[in-house]
XYZ file of N, CA and C in Angstrom:
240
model
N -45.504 -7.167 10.296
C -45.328 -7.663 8.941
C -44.002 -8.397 8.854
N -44.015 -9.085 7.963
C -42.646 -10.085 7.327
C -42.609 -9.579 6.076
N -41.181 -9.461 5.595
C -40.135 -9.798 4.585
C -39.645 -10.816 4.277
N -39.925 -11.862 3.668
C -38.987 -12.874 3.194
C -37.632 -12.531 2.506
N -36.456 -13.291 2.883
C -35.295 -13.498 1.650
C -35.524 -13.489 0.636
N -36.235 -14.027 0.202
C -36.532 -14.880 -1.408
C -37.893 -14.660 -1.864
N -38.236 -14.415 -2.654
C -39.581 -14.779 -3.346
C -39.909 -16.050 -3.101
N -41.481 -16.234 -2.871
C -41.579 -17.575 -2.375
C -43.151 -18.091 -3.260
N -43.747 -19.353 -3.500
C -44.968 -18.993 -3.305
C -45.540 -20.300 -2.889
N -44.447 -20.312 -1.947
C -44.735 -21.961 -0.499
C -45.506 -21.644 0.393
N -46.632 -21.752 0.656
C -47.967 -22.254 1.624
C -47.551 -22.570 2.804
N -46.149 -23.266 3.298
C -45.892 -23.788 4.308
C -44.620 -22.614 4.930
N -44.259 -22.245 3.638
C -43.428 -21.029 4.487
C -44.260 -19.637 4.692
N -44.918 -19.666 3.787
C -45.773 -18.676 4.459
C -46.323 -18.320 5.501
N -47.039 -19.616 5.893
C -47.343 -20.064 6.949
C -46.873 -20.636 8.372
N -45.770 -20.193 7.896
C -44.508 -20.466 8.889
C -44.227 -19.251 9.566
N -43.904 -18.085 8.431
C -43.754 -17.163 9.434
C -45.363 -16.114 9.510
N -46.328 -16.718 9.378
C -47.345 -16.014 9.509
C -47.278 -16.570 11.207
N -47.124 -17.948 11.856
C -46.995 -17.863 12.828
C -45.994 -17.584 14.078
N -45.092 -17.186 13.346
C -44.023 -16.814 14.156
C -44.166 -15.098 14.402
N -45.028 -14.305 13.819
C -45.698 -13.383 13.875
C -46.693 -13.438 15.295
N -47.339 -14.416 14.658
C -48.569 -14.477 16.096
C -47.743 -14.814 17.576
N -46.781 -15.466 16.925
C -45.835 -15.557 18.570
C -45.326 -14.536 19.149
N -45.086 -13.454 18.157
C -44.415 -12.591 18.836
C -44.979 -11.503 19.377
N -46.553 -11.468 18.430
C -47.413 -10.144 19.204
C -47.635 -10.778 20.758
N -47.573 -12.303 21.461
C -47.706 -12.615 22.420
C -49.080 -12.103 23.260
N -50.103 -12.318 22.450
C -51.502 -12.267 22.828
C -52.497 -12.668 23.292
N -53.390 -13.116 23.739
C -53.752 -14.138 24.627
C -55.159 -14.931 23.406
N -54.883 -15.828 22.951
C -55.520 -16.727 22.008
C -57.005 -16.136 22.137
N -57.216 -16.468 23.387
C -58.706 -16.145 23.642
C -59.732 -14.877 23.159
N -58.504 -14.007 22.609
C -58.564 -12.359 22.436
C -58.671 -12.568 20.781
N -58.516 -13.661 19.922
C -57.739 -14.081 18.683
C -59.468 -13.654 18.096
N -59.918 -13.071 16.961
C -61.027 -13.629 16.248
C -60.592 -12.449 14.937
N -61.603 -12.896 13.878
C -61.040 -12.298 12.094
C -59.396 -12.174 12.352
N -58.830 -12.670 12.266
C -57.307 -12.729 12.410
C -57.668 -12.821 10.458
N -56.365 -11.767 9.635
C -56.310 -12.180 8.175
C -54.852 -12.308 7.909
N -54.858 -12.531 6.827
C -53.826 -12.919 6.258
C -53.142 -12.401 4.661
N -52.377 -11.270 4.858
C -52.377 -10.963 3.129
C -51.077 -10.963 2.389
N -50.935 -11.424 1.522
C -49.776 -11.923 0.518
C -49.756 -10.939 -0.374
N -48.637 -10.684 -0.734
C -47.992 -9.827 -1.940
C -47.234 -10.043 -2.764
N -47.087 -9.976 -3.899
C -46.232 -10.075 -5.270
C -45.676 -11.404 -5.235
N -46.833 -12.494 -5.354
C -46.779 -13.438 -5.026
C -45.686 -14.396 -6.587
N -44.607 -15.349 -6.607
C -44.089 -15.780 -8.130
C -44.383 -17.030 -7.658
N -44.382 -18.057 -8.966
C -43.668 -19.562 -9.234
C -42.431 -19.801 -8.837
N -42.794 -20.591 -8.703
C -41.193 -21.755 -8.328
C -40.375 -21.611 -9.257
N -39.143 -21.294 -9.213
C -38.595 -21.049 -10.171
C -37.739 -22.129 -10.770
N -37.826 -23.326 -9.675
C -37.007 -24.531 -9.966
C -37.307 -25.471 -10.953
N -39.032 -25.112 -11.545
C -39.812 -26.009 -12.341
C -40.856 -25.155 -13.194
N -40.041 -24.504 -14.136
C -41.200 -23.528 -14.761
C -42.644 -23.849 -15.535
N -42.015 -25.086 -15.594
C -43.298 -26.053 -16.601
C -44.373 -26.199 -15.648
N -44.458 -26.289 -14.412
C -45.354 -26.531 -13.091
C -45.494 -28.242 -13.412
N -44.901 -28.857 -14.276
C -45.396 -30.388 -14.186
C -44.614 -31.218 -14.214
N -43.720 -30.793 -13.120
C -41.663 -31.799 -12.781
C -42.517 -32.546 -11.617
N -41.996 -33.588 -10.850
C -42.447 -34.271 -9.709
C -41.839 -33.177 -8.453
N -41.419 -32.017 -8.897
C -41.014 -31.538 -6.977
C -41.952 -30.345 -7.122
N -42.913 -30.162 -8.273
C -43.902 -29.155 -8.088
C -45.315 -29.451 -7.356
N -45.625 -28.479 -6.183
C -46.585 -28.821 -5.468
C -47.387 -27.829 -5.900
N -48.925 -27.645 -5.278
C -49.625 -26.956 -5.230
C -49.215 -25.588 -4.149
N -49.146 -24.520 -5.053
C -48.907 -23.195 -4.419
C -50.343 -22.845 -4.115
N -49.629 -21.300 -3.573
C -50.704 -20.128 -3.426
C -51.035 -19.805 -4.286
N -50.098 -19.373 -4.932
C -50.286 -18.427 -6.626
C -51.360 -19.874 -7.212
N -51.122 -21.120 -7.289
C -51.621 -21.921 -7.904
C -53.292 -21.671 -8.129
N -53.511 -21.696 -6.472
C -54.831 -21.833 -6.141
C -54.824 -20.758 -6.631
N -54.865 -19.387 -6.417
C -55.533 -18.022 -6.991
C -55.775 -17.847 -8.416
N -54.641 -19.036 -9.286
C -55.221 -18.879 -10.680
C -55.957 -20.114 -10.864
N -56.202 -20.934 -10.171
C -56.939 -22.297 -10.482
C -58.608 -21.699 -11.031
N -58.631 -22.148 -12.594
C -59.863 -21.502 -12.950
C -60.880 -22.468 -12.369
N -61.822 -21.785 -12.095
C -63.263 -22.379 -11.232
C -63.904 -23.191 -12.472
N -64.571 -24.373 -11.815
C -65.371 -25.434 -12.443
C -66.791 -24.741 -13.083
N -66.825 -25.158 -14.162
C -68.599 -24.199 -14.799
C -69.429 -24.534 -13.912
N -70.043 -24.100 -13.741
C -71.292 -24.093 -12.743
C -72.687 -24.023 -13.400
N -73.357 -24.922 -12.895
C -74.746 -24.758 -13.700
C -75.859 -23.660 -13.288
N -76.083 -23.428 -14.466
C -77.286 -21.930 -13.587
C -78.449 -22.564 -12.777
N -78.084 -21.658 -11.545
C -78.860 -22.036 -10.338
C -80.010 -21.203 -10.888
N -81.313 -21.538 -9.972
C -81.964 -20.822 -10.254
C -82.297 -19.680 -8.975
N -82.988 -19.068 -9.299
C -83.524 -17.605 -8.184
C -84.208 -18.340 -6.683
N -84.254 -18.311 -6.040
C -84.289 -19.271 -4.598
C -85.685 -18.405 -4.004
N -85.873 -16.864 -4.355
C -86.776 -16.095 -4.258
C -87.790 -16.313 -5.175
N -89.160 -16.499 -5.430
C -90.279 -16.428 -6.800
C -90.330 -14.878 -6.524
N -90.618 -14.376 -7.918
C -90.980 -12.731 -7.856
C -92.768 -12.319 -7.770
């Protein structure tokens, strides 16, 4: 596991030391499969609280609250 310094909710640092992790278990790729990934007490940027300055990107936290598009009712794919 990792600790960050800081609260973060950068995608690229996350992902930064999610692989500096995999470097260090020093495992043989080939051995690699369901590899996951889990985040905790995830915040905003704190540099741009409005989320709509030009240095705000798309987070993690972003995507997890990004409400889903309506969807039209499918129908049953089975007849009863």
């Amino acid at each position: 596991s990792a600790l960050l310094a800081q609260p973060t909710d950068s995608g690229q640092l996350i992902a930064a030391e999610a692989i500096k992790l995999f470097h260090a278990m020093k495992l043989d790729v080939m051995d690699m499969r369901g590899v996951g990934l889990q985040v905790q007490q995830l915040e905003g940027s704190h540099a741009d609280r409005s989320g709509q300055g030009p240095s705000r990107g798309r987070s993690i936290k972003d995507l997890l609250l990004a409400k889903q598009p309506a969807h039209s009712p499918k129908k049953d794919p089975l007849p009863q």
